[in-house]
Coordinates of C-alpha atoms and ligand atoms in Angstrom, one line a residue:
M731 CA 19.2 46.2 5.5
M732 CA 21.2 43.0 7.3
K733 CA 18.8 42.0 8.2
R734 CA 16.6 41.9 5.4
L735 CA 19.3 39.9 4.0
I736 CA 19.0 37.4 6.9
L737 CA 15.3 37.6 6.2
T738 CA 15.5 36.6 3.0
F739 CA 18.2 33.7 3.6
I740 CA 15.8 32.2 5.6
F741 CA 13.0 32.5 3.5
C742 CA 15.0 31.0 0.4
V743 CA 16.0 27.9 2.3
I744 CA 12.6 26.9 3.7
T745 CA 11.1 27.6 0.1
V746 CA 13.9 25.3 -0.9
L747 CA 13.6 22.7 1.4
G748 CA 9.7 22.5 0.6
H749 CA 10.7 22.1 -2.7
A750 CA 13.4 19.0 -2.0
Q751 CA 10.6 17.0 0.1
T752 CA 7.8 17.1 -2.7
K753 CA 10.8 16.5 -5.4
I754 CA 10.5 12.8 -6.7
D755 CA 14.0 11.7 -5.7
P756 CA 14.3 8.7 -7.9
K757 CA 16.5 6.9 -5.1
T758 CA 14.1 8.0 -2.1
I759 CA 11.1 6.8 -4.4
A760 CA 12.6 3.4 -4.9
A761 CA 13.9 2.4 -1.7
K762 CA 9.9 4.0 0.2
M763 CA 8.4 1.4 -2.9
Q764 CA 10.2 -1.3 -1.7
W765 CA 7.5 -3.3 0.2
F766 CA 5.0 -2.7 -2.7
Q767 CA 7.4 -4.1 -5.3
D768 CA 7.2 -7.3 -2.5
A769 CA 3.7 -6.8 -2.0
K770 CA 2.5 -8.2 -5.3
L771 CA -1.0 -8.3 -3.8
G772 CA -3.7 -6.1 -2.2
I773 CA -6.8 -6.5 -2.0
F774 CA -9.3 -3.3 -2.8
I775 CA -12.6 -2.6 -1.1
H776 CA -14.7 -0.4 -2.5
A777 CA -17.5 0.2 0.7
G778 CA -19.9 3.1 0.0
I779 CA -24.5 3.7 0.3
Y780 CA -24.2 2.6 -3.3
S781 CA -24.4 -1.2 -2.2
V782 CA -27.8 -0.4 -0.4
N783 CA -29.4 -0.5 -3.8
G784 CA -26.7 -1.9 -5.6
I785 CA -26.1 0.4 -8.3
D786 CA -22.8 2.2 -9.5
E787 CA -20.7 3.7 -7.3
S788 CA -21.5 7.2 -7.8
W789 CA -21.7 7.0 -11.7
S790 CA -25.3 6.5 -10.9
F791 CA -26.6 9.4 -10.3
H792 CA -23.9 11.4 -12.2
N793 CA -24.9 9.7 -15.4
K794 CA -28.8 9.9 -14.6
K795 CA -29.2 6.6 -14.3
I796 CA -31.0 7.5 -10.9
S797 CA -31.5 11.0 -8.9
Y798 CA -29.8 11.9 -6.7
A799 CA -31.7 12.4 -4.0
D800 CA -33.2 8.6 -4.8
Y801 CA -29.0 8.1 -4.8
M802 CA -28.8 9.7 -1.4
K803 CA -31.6 8.1 0.0
Q804 CA -29.4 4.7 0.3
L805 CA -27.6 6.8 3.4
N806 CA -30.9 5.6 5.6
G807 CA -30.2 1.8 4.0
F808 CA -26.8 1.4 5.0
T809 CA -26.4 -0.3 8.1
L810 CA -22.9 -2.1 8.8
K811 CA -24.8 -4.3 11.1
H812 CA -22.5 -7.0 10.3
Y813 CA -19.3 -5.5 10.1
D814 CA -16.6 -7.8 11.3
P815 CA -13.1 -6.0 10.7
T816 CA -10.9 -8.3 12.2
F817 CA -13.2 -11.2 9.5
W818 CA -12.1 -8.9 6.5
A819 CA -8.7 -8.8 7.9
E820 CA -8.8 -12.4 8.2
L821 CA -9.5 -13.2 4.9
I822 CA -6.8 -10.4 3.4
K823 CA -4.2 -11.9 5.4
E824 CA -5.4 -15.5 4.0
S825 CA -5.8 -14.7 0.3
G826 CA -1.8 -13.8 0.9
A827 CA -2.4 -10.3 0.2
R828 CA 0.1 -7.9 2.1
Y829 CA -1.5 -4.6 1.7
A830 CA -5.7 -3.5 0.9
V831 CA -6.9 -0.1 -0.4
I832 CA -10.4 1.2 1.1
T833 CA -12.9 4.0 0.0
T834 CA -12.4 6.5 2.5
K835 CA -14.7 8.5 0.2
H836 CA -15.8 8.3 -3.2
H837 CA -17.0 10.7 -6.1
D838 CA -21.0 11.1 -4.5
G839 CA -18.4 12.7 -1.9
V840 CA -19.8 10.1 1.7
A841 CA -17.2 9.8 3.9
M842 CA -16.8 6.3 5.5
Y843 CA -15.4 8.2 8.7
D844 CA -16.3 10.8 10.8
T845 CA -15.1 13.8 8.7
K846 CA -15.7 17.1 11.0
K847 CA -15.0 19.0 7.6
D848 CA -18.6 18.3 6.3
K849 CA -22.0 16.4 7.5
L850 CA -22.2 14.1 4.5
S851 CA -20.4 10.9 6.7
I852 CA -21.6 7.3 6.9
V853 CA -20.9 8.3 10.5
K854 CA -23.3 11.4 10.9
A855 CA -26.0 10.6 8.4
T856 CA -26.5 6.9 8.1
P857 CA -27.6 4.1 10.5
A858 CA -24.4 2.4 10.7
K859 CA -23.5 5.8 12.6
M860 CA -19.7 4.6 13.2
D861 CA -16.3 5.3 11.0
M862 CA -15.5 1.8 9.6
I863 CA -11.8 3.2 8.8
K864 CA -10.0 3.1 11.9
P865 CA -11.4 -0.7 13.4
F866 CA -10.5 -2.2 9.8
F867 CA -6.9 -0.1 9.8
D868 CA -6.2 -1.6 13.1
E869 CA -6.5 -4.9 12.6
L870 CA -4.6 -5.2 9.2
R871 CA -2.2 -3.9 11.1
K872 CA -2.2 -6.4 14.0
R873 CA -1.8 -8.6 10.6
D874 CA 1.2 -6.5 9.1
I875 CA -0.7 -6.0 6.4
K876 CA -0.1 -2.2 5.0
C877 CA -3.3 0.2 5.1
G878 CA -4.2 2.3 1.8
A879 CA -7.0 4.6 1.7
Y880 CA -8.7 5.4 -1.9
F881 CA -10.2 9.1 -1.9
S882 CA -12.2 10.3 -4.5
L883 CA -10.7 14.2 -5.4
I884 CA -13.8 14.4 -7.5
D885 CA -16.6 15.0 -5.2
W886 CA -20.1 15.6 -6.5
S887 CA -22.1 16.5 -3.8
H888 CA -20.1 19.1 -2.6
P889 CA -21.6 22.2 -3.3
D890 CA -18.3 24.1 -4.6
Y891 CA -17.1 21.8 -6.7
P892 CA -17.9 23.0 -9.9
G893 CA -19.2 19.2 -11.8
F894 CA -21.9 17.6 -10.4
L895 CA -24.2 15.6 -13.2
K896 CA -23.1 14.8 -16.3
D897 CA -22.9 17.7 -19.0
S898 CA -23.6 20.0 -16.5
S899 CA -21.5 21.8 -14.3
R900 CA -22.5 24.1 -11.0
Y901 CA -19.4 26.9 -12.1
N902 CA -16.7 26.8 -13.8
V903 CA -13.2 27.2 -12.0
K904 CA -12.1 30.4 -13.8
D905 CA -14.7 31.9 -13.0
D906 CA -14.9 31.8 -9.2
D907 CA -11.8 32.2 -7.4
A908 CA -12.6 32.3 -4.2
R909 CA -15.5 29.3 -4.4
W910 CA -12.8 26.6 -5.4
N911 CA -10.4 27.7 -3.4
R912 CA -13.1 27.3 -0.8
F913 CA -13.3 23.4 -2.3
R914 CA -9.9 22.7 -2.2
D915 CA -9.1 23.8 1.3
F916 CA -12.1 21.4 2.1
F917 CA -10.3 18.7 -0.2
Q918 CA -7.6 19.4 1.1
G919 CA -8.5 19.4 5.1
Q920 CA -9.9 15.9 4.4
I921 CA -6.5 14.7 3.3
K922 CA -5.3 16.1 6.6
E923 CA -7.7 14.6 8.5
I924 CA -7.3 10.8 6.9
G925 CA -3.1 11.4 7.9
E926 CA -3.9 12.3 11.8
K927 CA -6.7 9.8 11.7
F928 CA -5.6 6.9 10.0
N929 CA -1.6 7.3 8.7
P930 CA -2.1 5.4 5.9
D931 CA 1.0 3.7 4.5
L932 CA -0.3 4.0 0.9
W933 CA -2.9 6.8 -0.4
W934 CA -4.9 5.8 -4.0
F935 CA -6.5 9.1 -5.1
D936 CA -8.9 8.6 -8.1
G937 CA -10.7 11.1 -10.6
D938 CA -7.9 13.4 -11.0
W939 CA -9.2 13.5 -14.7
E940 CA -11.8 16.4 -13.9
H941 CA -8.8 19.1 -12.8
S942 CA -5.5 19.6 -13.8
A943 CA -2.4 19.2 -11.7
E944 CA -2.4 23.6 -10.8
E945 CA -6.3 23.2 -10.1
W946 CA -5.5 20.4 -7.5
E947 CA -1.9 21.6 -6.1
S948 CA -1.4 18.1 -6.3
E949 CA 2.3 19.1 -5.9
K950 CA 0.6 20.7 -2.2
V951 CA -0.9 17.5 -1.6
R952 CA 1.9 15.9 -2.1
R953 CA 3.5 17.3 0.6
I954 CA 0.8 17.5 3.1
I955 CA 0.9 13.9 2.8
L956 CA 4.8 13.6 2.8
T957 CA 5.2 15.6 5.4
K958 CA 2.8 13.4 7.8
N959 CA 4.3 10.5 6.9
P960 CA 7.7 10.7 4.0
A961 CA 7.3 6.9 3.6
A962 CA 3.6 7.0 2.1
I963 CA 2.8 5.5 -1.1
I964 CA 0.7 8.1 -3.7
N965 CA -0.7 6.0 -6.5
G966 CA -0.5 7.5 -9.6
R967 CA -3.5 9.4 -10.0
L968 CA -2.5 12.9 -8.9
Q969 CA -1.4 14.5 -12.3
G970 CA 1.6 13.2 -12.4
Y971 CA 2.7 13.7 -8.9
G972 CA 1.5 9.6 -7.9
D973 CA 4.7 7.2 -7.4
Y974 CA 3.4 4.4 -9.8
T975 CA 1.1 3.6 -12.2
T976 CA -2.4 2.0 -11.9
P977 CA -3.9 0.9 -15.4
E978 CA -8.0 -0.4 -14.2
Q979 CA -9.3 -3.6 -15.6
N980 CA -7.6 -3.8 -19.4
F981 CA -4.6 -6.2 -18.8
P982 CA -1.5 -4.9 -21.2
V983 CA -0.2 -7.7 -23.5
S984 CA 3.0 -5.7 -23.8
R985 CA 5.7 -5.6 -20.7
P986 CA 4.9 -1.8 -19.3
P987 CA 7.9 0.0 -19.3
Y988 CA 7.1 1.3 -15.7
N989 CA 8.9 1.0 -12.6
W990 CA 6.4 0.5 -10.1
W991 CA 2.7 -0.6 -12.0
E992 CA -0.5 -1.9 -10.3
L993 CA -3.8 -3.5 -12.0
C994 CA -6.8 -2.5 -10.1
M995 CA -9.7 -5.3 -10.9
T996 CA -12.6 -6.4 -9.8
T997 CA -13.9 -10.0 -9.0
N998 CA -17.1 -9.7 -11.3
D999 CA -18.3 -6.2 -13.7
N1000 CA -18.8 -4.0 -10.9
W1001 CA -16.1 -1.9 -7.9
G1002 CA -19.1 -1.8 -5.3
Y1003 CA -21.8 -4.5 -4.4
Q1004 CA -24.4 -5.2 -6.7
Q1005 CA -26.5 -8.4 -6.1
H1006 CA -27.5 -9.2 -10.0
D1007 CA -23.7 -9.2 -10.9
Q1008 CA -23.2 -12.5 -11.0
N1009 CA -20.6 -12.5 -13.5
W1010 CA -17.5 -13.8 -11.5
K1011 CA -14.1 -14.1 -12.5
T1012 CA -13.4 -17.7 -11.3
P1013 CA -10.6 -18.6 -9.2
Y1014 CA -8.1 -20.1 -12.1
E1015 CA -9.0 -16.6 -14.3
I1016 CA -7.5 -14.4 -11.0
I1017 CA -5.0 -16.3 -10.4
S1018 CA -3.2 -16.4 -14.1
I1019 CA -4.1 -12.7 -14.2
F1020 CA -1.9 -12.2 -10.9
V1021 CA 0.8 -14.4 -12.2
D1022 CA 0.8 -12.2 -15.5
A1023 CA 0.7 -9.4 -13.9
V1024 CA 3.8 -10.2 -11.1
A1025 CA 5.9 -12.1 -13.6
N1026 CA 5.6 -8.5 -15.7
G1027 CA 6.7 -6.4 -13.2
G1028 CA 3.0 -5.3 -11.8
N1029 CA 0.9 -5.8 -8.9
L1030 CA -3.0 -6.8 -8.6
L1031 CA -5.1 -4.9 -6.1
L1032 CA -8.0 -7.1 -6.2
D1033 CA -11.3 -5.1 -5.7
I1034 CA -14.2 -7.1 -3.4
G1035 CA -17.4 -5.0 -2.9
P1036 CA -19.1 -5.6 -0.1
K1037 CA -23.2 -5.1 1.1
E1038 CA -24.6 -2.8 3.0
D1039 CA -24.8 -4.6 6.2
G1040 CA -20.9 -5.2 6.2
T1041 CA -20.7 -8.3 5.0
I1042 CA -19.1 -9.7 2.0
P1043 CA -20.6 -11.4 -1.0
P1044 CA -19.6 -15.7 -0.4
E1045 CA -17.9 -15.5 -4.2
E1046 CA -15.5 -13.3 -3.7
I1047 CA -14.6 -15.3 0.2
N1048 CA -14.3 -18.3 -1.8
I1049 CA -12.4 -16.2 -4.6
L1050 CA -9.8 -14.8 -1.7
K1051 CA -9.9 -18.5 0.2
E1052 CA -8.3 -20.7 -3.2
L1053 CA -6.0 -17.9 -3.9
G1054 CA -5.0 -17.9 -0.9
A1055 CA -4.8 -21.8 -1.1
W1056 CA -2.7 -21.4 -4.2
N1057 CA -0.3 -18.3 -2.4
K1058 CA 0.8 -20.6 0.0
K1059 CA 1.7 -23.7 -2.2
N1060 CA 3.3 -21.5 -4.8
G1061 CA 4.2 -18.1 -2.9
E1062 CA 7.9 -18.2 -3.1
A1063 CA 8.1 -17.9 -7.0
I1064 CA 5.1 -14.7 -6.2
F1065 CA 6.3 -12.5 -3.5
N1066 CA 9.3 -10.8 -3.4
T1067 CA 10.7 -11.3 -6.9
V1068 CA 11.2 -9.6 -9.6
A1069 CA 9.7 -9.7 -13.3
G1070 CA 10.7 -12.8 -15.6
I1071 CA 12.0 -13.3 -18.9
P1072 CA 11.2 -11.3 -21.8
Q1073 CA 8.7 -12.8 -23.7
G1074 CA 9.7 -15.2 -26.5
H1075 CA 12.2 -17.9 -24.1
F1076 CA 9.3 -19.5 -22.6
Y1077 CA 5.4 -19.8 -23.5
G1078 CA 4.2 -18.9 -20.2
P1079 CA 4.6 -16.4 -17.4
T1080 CA 7.8 -16.5 -15.5
T1081 CA 9.3 -14.8 -12.4
L1082 CA 13.1 -14.4 -11.0
S1083 CA 14.5 -14.2 -7.5
K1084 CA 16.0 -11.2 -6.8
D1085 CA 19.4 -12.5 -7.0
S1086 CA 18.1 -13.9 -10.5
T1087 CA 19.9 -17.3 -10.2
T1088 CA 16.3 -19.4 -9.6
L1089 CA 14.0 -18.8 -12.5
Y1090 CA 10.3 -20.1 -11.5
L1091 CA 8.2 -21.0 -14.6
F1092 CA 4.3 -21.2 -14.5
V1093 CA 2.6 -23.9 -16.4
H1094 CA -1.3 -23.4 -16.7
G1095 CA -3.8 -26.1 -17.1
K1096 CA -3.0 -30.0 -17.4
T1097 CA -0.1 -29.5 -19.2
S1098 CA 2.4 -32.6 -19.0
G1099 CA 5.0 -33.9 -21.4
Q1100 CA 8.3 -31.7 -22.6
L1101 CA 8.1 -28.3 -22.2
M1102 CA 10.7 -25.8 -23.8
L1103 CA 13.0 -22.8 -22.9
K1104 CA 15.3 -21.5 -25.5
G1105 CA 18.4 -19.5 -25.4
L1106 CA 18.9 -20.1 -21.4
D1107 CA 22.7 -19.7 -20.9
N1108 CA 23.1 -20.9 -17.9
K1109 CA 23.7 -24.6 -16.6
I1110 CA 20.4 -26.1 -14.5
K1111 CA 21.4 -27.6 -11.2
D1112 CA 18.3 -29.0 -9.8
I1113 CA 13.9 -28.4 -11.4
S1114 CA 11.5 -29.1 -8.8
V1115 CA 7.9 -28.5 -8.7
V1116 CA 7.3 -25.6 -6.3
G1117 CA 4.9 -26.5 -3.2
T1118 CA 5.7 -30.5 -3.2
G1119 CA 9.4 -30.4 -4.4
T1120 CA 8.6 -33.3 -6.8
K1121 CA 12.5 -33.4 -8.7
L1122 CA 12.0 -33.1 -12.8
N1123 CA 14.4 -34.4 -15.2
H1124 CA 15.7 -32.5 -17.7
K1125 CA 17.8 -32.5 -21.3
V1126 CA 19.6 -30.2 -23.4
V1127 CA 18.9 -30.4 -27.4
G1128 CA 20.4 -29.0 -30.4
K1129 CA 23.7 -27.5 -28.9
I1130 CA 26.6 -26.7 -31.6
S1131 CA 29.8 -27.2 -29.5
W1132 CA 31.9 -24.1 -31.3
S1133 CA 28.4 -22.2 -31.5
P1134 CA 27.5 -19.3 -28.7
V1135 CA 23.5 -20.4 -28.6
P1136 CA 22.6 -21.9 -25.7
G1137 CA 20.6 -25.6 -26.6
L1138 CA 17.1 -26.1 -26.1
V1139 CA 16.3 -26.9 -22.7
Y1140 CA 13.2 -29.7 -22.4
I1141 CA 11.8 -30.2 -19.1
N1142 CA 10.1 -33.5 -18.1
L1143 CA 6.5 -32.9 -16.3
P1144 CA 5.1 -36.1 -15.8
E1145 CA 1.6 -36.1 -15.4
G1146 CA 0.0 -36.7 -11.5
V1147 CA 2.4 -33.4 -10.4
Q1148 CA -0.1 -30.4 -11.7
D1149 CA -1.2 -27.9 -9.3
K1150 CA -5.4 -27.3 -9.4
Y1151 CA -4.6 -24.1 -11.1
I1152 CA -1.3 -23.0 -12.4
T1153 CA 1.8 -25.5 -11.7
V1154 CA 5.2 -24.0 -10.5
L1155 CA 8.6 -24.9 -11.6
K1156 CA 11.7 -23.9 -10.2
L1157 CA 15.1 -24.2 -11.9
K1158 CA 18.2 -23.5 -9.9
L1159 CA 20.9 -21.7 -12.0
D1160 CA 24.5 -22.2 -11.9
K1161 CA 25.0 -18.4 -11.7
P1162 CA 22.9 -15.1 -12.5
I1163 CA 20.5 -16.0 -15.5
K1164 CA 22.4 -15.5 -18.3
L1165 CA 20.2 -15.5 -21.9
Y1166 CA 20.6 -15.5 -25.6
R1167 CA 18.8 -13.2 -27.4
G1168 CA 19.8 -13.3 -31.1
Q1169 CA 19.1 -14.9 -33.9
G1170 CA 20.3 -18.0 -33.9
G1171 CA 22.9 -20.2 -35.8
L1172 CA 23.4 -17.6 -39.3
Ligands
GLC1369 C1 -12.6 4.8 -11.6 C2 -14.3 5.5 -11.5 C3 -14.1 4.7 -10.4 C4 -13.8 3.2 -9.4 C5 -11.8 3.6 -9.5 C6 -11.1 2.1 -9.4 O1 -11.9 5.5 -11.9 O2 -14.6 6.4 -11.4 O3 -16.2 4.6 -9.5 O4 -14.0 3.5 -8.1 O5 -12.4 3.1 -11.4 O6 -10.1 2.4 -9.9

């Protein structure tokens, strides 16, 4: 009897501890999210066999634009013959990004590393014959850049995965438990493998929409990851078991209500390399989207799609370099800052230092003349242009001595001090920022 009681007690303790580990405790999460929140910029890399023909990653066969057999023929053309992870990591460093996320396996099921769970990998099934993740992560880590692993839960190639081509499925999970269990063991095995081999700082899941949290065993997946590395960050595509939200391609207009979010976005219109797609976003467009994300409390995960030989298209190199030059000059207003003041005070994005005694204003285009700031209930100690240090004058207009409404601040921005893309003004305040958000004098 006593023995049974002791055993039950031990079992309960283990269960509780197990749950405690997966429970999303806000304080622990906030601490582990700190580097992510400060990082602001990540580079997303969609590397895969789809770059051989230059067609949609995985979706092209799923949507029947190409037969599965023809899609898989691309395996023969994936060479990585000019793959230079040192150059990749250098370029990412130069862009100012503080983390990178690379596809370890997309929905097509082709592992970009040496998986022991399957034959379908670039190591076993392509002329590249190499794991591309480890050398890349090594180079990133040398430069203090955090390493993220994109992993698709969906695996349309696996014979035990229910989904395959659009409008059809191999079987229904509810009808064949054993088969679904086999797939679950397989994908969870790959997750363990990736954890062991590369120990990612961040996991970027994708494709969770095809099954429920119960079916994926999301809680268990989270536990597998955190047991190996309690500091690992998990994106939001795990049916409710992730740490942050990932709006895709479309920019939010009002400020998203989340603690942590990351906009993932392509540099042209596609995630992977597609030679016909020349619809590149300009450096100015990328920088303004980046600034807007940061001003609204988010990160930008900017995607590049390398070619099958491992080279990065020149347009993407150019975008990363221009972004990097801008960050080098203006980064103090971006990295380690927090979201700016609410919309309505200034006609443009803003950020704040963590102690909120410095306000940064982002000025688009070739704007010069007087810029207005409303509702600032602080004294401004000093205004300068970030990167050049040029001092600017300001005046306070319409302050009524007996009214609690602050006067309007007009900053004089002369011609000739503008940045090529976006100019940043730094306002040093007398104390932490205080805003007046009322209706004005009544
Ligand atoms: C979508 C697509 C996928 C792409 C991903 C990146 O979920 O399914 O092809 O890799 O977005 O965010």
